[in-house]
Amino acid sequence: MKVFLIGANGQIGKHLVKLLQDSQKHTLKAMVRSEEQAAALKESGVDAVVANLEGSVDELAAAMNGCDAVIFSAGSGGKTGPDKTLLVDLDGAVKSMEAAEKVGANRYVIVSAVQAHNRDSWKDSPIKPYMVAKHYADRMLTASNLNYTIVRPGGLLNEPGTENVKVAEDLEAGTIPREDVAKTVIATLDNENTFKRSFDLMSGESVIDKALKSL
């Protein structure tokens, strides 16, 4: 598949770029927000395009055209306010879904957040606007015509991945290296057991492929 990666310059996104560059099964088209970011990616041999999640669906569709799959790993970041969370993590995500439908990029994998499907789990959360945005973006994805997978990782770590994870519809809070999130996302792309599914993801005892087969 030719994969359109939204959020290529993010912390998980950078792992995804490397994994897709090294992949024997998939090719990469990376979306970033600035010409400077795109130039850096192009220098390392990545097909990169500049587009903005706050732009139009048509602009996103033009950038995405020719791709078979979309990975959404973008985020407004912890330093912005609820307004940017609404514009990027919710509206931007939904616009990318509409663009994917428009160009026929039917496979769509989104990086969400642990327990985003469960309102009770984040009613007292300090990042409640972010969780609300993730909740409704995920709901819009399940209501779309796309062949989706929703990956809901726990607390994100920058330590090296172990490739040992735990997945389930509902998991207690835990942590996982960003590298393992990226490897799990790539593994879902052509794994039929993850089609039209959503799951929480933590560090665990099972190798990634085996864990996904347990869903």
CSV table of C-alpha atoms in Angstrom, one decimal:
chain,number,residue,atom,x,y,z
A,1,MET,CA,0.0,0.0,0.0
A,2,LYS,CA,1.0,3.6,-0.5
A,3,VAL,CA,0.5,5.1,2.9
A,4,PHE,CA,-0.2,8.8,3.5
A,5,LEU,CA,1.2,9.7,7.0
A,6,ILE,CA,-0.4,12.7,8.7
A,7,GLY,CA,1.8,14.0,11.5
A,8,ALA,CA,5.1,12.8,10.1
A,9,ASN,CA,7.1,15.2,12.2
A,10,GLY,CA,5.6,14.2,15.5
A,11,GLN,CA,7.2,11.9,18.0
A,12,ILE,CA,5.3,8.8,16.9
A,13,GLY,CA,5.3,10.0,13.3
A,14,LYS,CA,9.1,10.0,13.2
A,15,HIS,CA,9.2,6.3,14.1
A,16,LEU,CA,6.5,5.7,11.5
A,17,VAL,CA,8.5,7.4,8.8
A,18,LYS,CA,11.5,5.2,9.5
A,19,LEU,CA,9.5,2.0,9.6
A,20,LEU,CA,7.7,2.8,6.4
A,21,GLN,CA,11.0,3.8,4.7
A,22,ASP,CA,12.3,0.4,5.6
A,23,SER,CA,9.2,-1.5,4.7
A,24,GLN,CA,9.1,-4.1,1.9
A,25,LYS,CA,5.3,-4.0,1.7
A,26,HIS,CA,4.4,-0.3,1.9
A,27,THR,CA,5.6,3.0,0.5
A,28,LEU,CA,5.3,6.4,2.2
A,29,LYS,CA,4.0,9.8,1.4
A,30,ALA,CA,4.5,12.0,4.5
A,31,MET,CA,2.5,15.1,5.3
A,32,VAL,CA,4.0,17.9,7.3
A,33,ARG,CA,3.1,21.5,8.1
A,34,SER,CA,6.1,23.5,6.8
A,35,GLU,CA,8.4,23.6,3.8
A,36,GLU,CA,11.3,23.3,6.2
A,37,GLN,CA,10.0,20.0,7.6
A,38,ALA,CA,9.3,18.8,4.1
A,39,ALA,CA,12.8,19.7,2.9
A,40,ALA,CA,14.4,17.7,5.8
A,41,LEU,CA,12.4,14.7,4.9
A,42,LYS,CA,13.1,14.9,1.2
A,43,GLU,CA,16.8,15.1,2.0
A,44,SER,CA,16.5,11.6,3.6
A,45,GLY,CA,14.7,10.3,0.6
A,46,VAL,CA,11.1,10.6,1.8
A,47,ASP,CA,8.2,11.7,-0.5
A,48,ALA,CA,6.9,14.7,1.5
A,49,VAL,CA,4.1,17.1,1.0
A,50,VAL,CA,3.1,20.3,2.8
A,51,ALA,CA,-0.5,20.5,3.9
A,52,ASN,CA,-2.5,21.8,6.9
A,53,LEU,CA,-5.2,20.1,8.9
A,54,GLU,CA,-6.8,23.5,9.4
A,55,GLY,CA,-7.1,23.9,5.6
A,56,SER,CA,-9.9,22.5,3.4
A,57,VAL,CA,-10.9,18.9,2.7
A,58,ASP,CA,-10.0,19.6,-1.0
A,59,GLU,CA,-6.5,20.6,-0.1
A,60,LEU,CA,-6.0,17.5,2.0
A,61,ALA,CA,-7.5,15.3,-0.7
A,62,ALA,CA,-5.1,16.8,-3.3
A,63,ALA,CA,-2.1,16.0,-1.0
A,64,MET,CA,-3.4,12.5,-0.3
A,65,ASN,CA,-4.3,11.7,-3.9
A,66,GLY,CA,-2.8,8.4,-5.2
A,67,CYS,CA,-2.5,6.8,-1.7
A,68,ASP,CA,-4.2,3.6,-0.6
A,69,ALA,CA,-4.1,4.1,3.1
A,70,VAL,CA,-3.9,6.9,5.7
A,71,ILE,CA,-2.3,6.9,9.1
A,72,PHE,CA,-3.3,9.8,11.4
A,73,SER,CA,-0.8,10.4,14.1
A,74,ALA,CA,-1.0,14.2,14.3
A,75,GLY,CA,-1.8,16.2,17.3
A,76,SER,CA,-2.0,19.8,18.4
A,77,GLY,CA,0.5,19.1,21.2
A,78,GLY,CA,0.5,19.7,24.9
A,79,LYS,CA,1.5,23.3,24.7
A,80,THR,CA,-1.6,24.5,22.8
A,81,GLY,CA,-5.0,25.3,24.2
A,82,PRO,CA,-8.4,23.6,23.8
A,83,ASP,CA,-9.0,25.7,20.7
A,84,LYS,CA,-6.2,24.0,18.7
A,85,THR,CA,-7.2,20.6,20.1
A,86,LEU,CA,-10.6,21.2,18.6
A,87,LEU,CA,-9.2,22.4,15.3
A,88,VAL,CA,-6.5,19.7,14.8
A,89,ASP,CA,-7.4,16.6,16.9
A,90,LEU,CA,-11.1,16.7,16.1
A,91,ASP,CA,-11.9,18.8,13.0
A,92,GLY,CA,-8.6,18.1,11.3
A,93,ALA,CA,-8.9,14.4,11.9
A,94,VAL,CA,-12.5,14.4,10.5
A,95,LYS,CA,-11.5,16.4,7.5
A,96,SER,CA,-8.7,13.9,6.7
A,97,MET,CA,-11.4,11.1,6.9
A,98,GLU,CA,-13.5,13.0,4.4
A,99,ALA,CA,-10.5,13.5,2.1
A,100,ALA,CA,-9.6,9.8,2.3
A,101,GLU,CA,-13.2,8.9,1.3
A,102,LYS,CA,-13.0,11.4,-1.6
A,103,VAL,CA,-9.7,10.0,-3.1
A,104,GLY,CA,-10.5,6.3,-2.3
A,105,ALA,CA,-7.8,5.8,0.3
A,106,ASN,CA,-10.0,3.3,2.1
A,107,ARG,CA,-7.7,2.0,4.8
A,108,TYR,CA,-7.4,4.4,7.7
A,109,VAL,CA,-5.6,3.9,11.0
A,110,ILE,CA,-5.8,6.6,13.7
A,111,VAL,CA,-3.7,6.9,16.8
A,112,SER,CA,-6.1,7.8,19.6
A,113,ALA,CA,-5.7,7.6,23.4
A,114,VAL,CA,-6.3,4.9,26.0
A,115,GLN,CA,-10.0,4.7,27.1
A,116,ALA,CA,-11.0,7.5,24.7
A,117,HIS,CA,-14.2,5.5,24.1
A,118,ASN,CA,-15.1,5.5,27.8
A,119,ARG,CA,-16.3,8.9,29.0
A,120,ASP,CA,-16.2,7.9,32.7
A,121,SER,CA,-12.5,7.2,32.5
A,122,TRP,CA,-11.6,10.8,31.7
A,123,LYS,CA,-14.3,12.9,33.5
A,124,ASP,CA,-11.7,14.3,35.9
A,125,SER,CA,-8.7,14.3,33.5
A,126,PRO,CA,-6.4,17.3,33.2
A,127,ILE,CA,-6.4,16.7,29.5
A,128,LYS,CA,-10.2,16.4,29.2
A,129,PRO,CA,-10.5,18.6,26.0
A,130,TYR,CA,-8.0,16.3,24.2
A,131,MET,CA,-9.9,13.2,25.3
A,132,VAL,CA,-13.2,14.7,24.2
A,133,ALA,CA,-11.6,15.5,20.8
A,134,LYS,CA,-10.3,11.9,20.4
A,135,HIS,CA,-13.6,10.4,21.5
A,136,TYR,CA,-15.6,12.2,18.8
A,137,ALA,CA,-13.0,11.9,16.1
A,138,ASP,CA,-13.0,8.1,16.7
A,139,ARG,CA,-16.8,8.1,16.6
A,140,MET,CA,-16.8,9.9,13.3
A,141,LEU,CA,-14.3,7.4,12.0
A,142,THR,CA,-16.5,4.4,13.0
A,143,ALA,CA,-19.5,6.1,11.3
A,144,SER,CA,-17.5,6.6,8.0
A,145,ASN,CA,-17.2,4.2,5.1
A,146,LEU,CA,-13.5,3.7,5.7
A,147,ASN,CA,-11.9,0.4,6.7
A,148,TYR,CA,-10.7,1.8,10.0
A,149,THR,CA,-8.5,0.7,12.9
A,150,ILE,CA,-8.4,2.8,16.1
A,151,VAL,CA,-5.3,2.3,18.2
A,152,ARG,CA,-5.6,3.7,21.7
A,153,PRO,CA,-2.1,3.7,23.4
A,154,GLY,CA,-1.5,4.3,27.1
A,155,GLY,CA,1.0,6.8,28.5
A,156,LEU,CA,3.7,7.4,25.9
A,157,LEU,CA,7.4,6.8,26.7
A,158,ASN,CA,10.5,7.7,24.7
A,159,GLU,CA,12.5,4.7,25.8
A,160,PRO,CA,13.4,2.0,23.2
A,161,GLY,CA,10.6,-0.4,22.2
A,162,THR,CA,10.4,-4.0,23.3
A,163,GLU,CA,7.9,-5.2,20.6
A,164,ASN,CA,6.0,-6.8,23.5
A,165,VAL,CA,2.5,-5.5,23.9
A,166,LYS,CA,-1.0,-6.1,25.3
A,167,VAL,CA,-4.1,-5.2,23.3
A,168,ALA,CA,-7.8,-5.4,24.2
A,169,GLU,CA,-11.1,-3.5,23.9
A,170,ASP,CA,-10.6,-2.3,27.5
A,171,LEU,CA,-7.3,-2.1,29.4
A,172,GLU,CA,-6.3,-0.5,32.7
A,173,ALA,CA,-4.0,2.5,32.5
A,174,GLY,CA,-0.4,1.8,31.6
A,175,THR,CA,2.5,2.9,29.5
A,176,ILE,CA,4.1,2.0,26.2
A,177,PRO,CA,7.2,3.3,24.2
A,178,ARG,CA,6.3,5.4,21.2
A,179,GLU,CA,8.4,3.0,19.1
A,180,ASP,CA,6.1,0.1,20.0
A,181,VAL,CA,3.0,2.2,19.2
A,182,ALA,CA,4.5,2.9,15.7
A,183,LYS,CA,5.3,-0.8,15.1
A,184,THR,CA,1.8,-1.8,16.2
A,185,VAL,CA,0.2,0.8,13.8
A,186,ILE,CA,2.3,-0.5,10.9
A,187,ALA,CA,1.3,-4.1,11.8
A,188,THR,CA,-2.4,-3.3,11.6
A,189,LEU,CA,-2.2,-1.9,8.1
A,190,ASP,CA,-2.8,-5.3,6.3
A,191,ASN,CA,-3.9,-7.3,9.4
A,192,GLU,CA,-7.5,-8.3,8.7
A,193,ASN,CA,-8.1,-9.0,12.4
A,194,THR,CA,-7.8,-5.3,13.1
A,195,PHE,CA,-10.2,-4.1,10.3
A,196,LYS,CA,-13.2,-2.2,11.7
A,197,ARG,CA,-11.8,-2.6,15.2
A,198,SER,CA,-10.6,-0.4,18.1
A,199,PHE,CA,-8.4,-1.3,21.0
A,200,ASP,CA,-6.3,-0.1,23.9
A,201,LEU,CA,-2.6,-0.7,23.7
A,202,MET,CA,0.0,-1.1,26.4
A,203,SER,CA,3.4,-2.7,27.0
A,204,GLY,CA,2.8,-6.4,27.7
A,205,GLU,CA,4.0,-10.0,27.3
A,206,SER,CA,3.0,-10.8,23.6
A,207,VAL,CA,4.9,-10.0,20.4
A,208,ILE,CA,2.9,-7.5,18.3
A,209,ASP,CA,1.5,-9.9,15.7
A,210,LYS,CA,0.5,-12.5,18.3
A,211,ALA,CA,-1.2,-9.8,20.3
A,212,LEU,CA,-3.2,-8.5,17.3
A,213,LYS,CA,-4.3,-12.1,16.6
A,214,SER,CA,-5.8,-12.2,20.1
A,215,LEU,CA,-8.3,-9.4,19.4
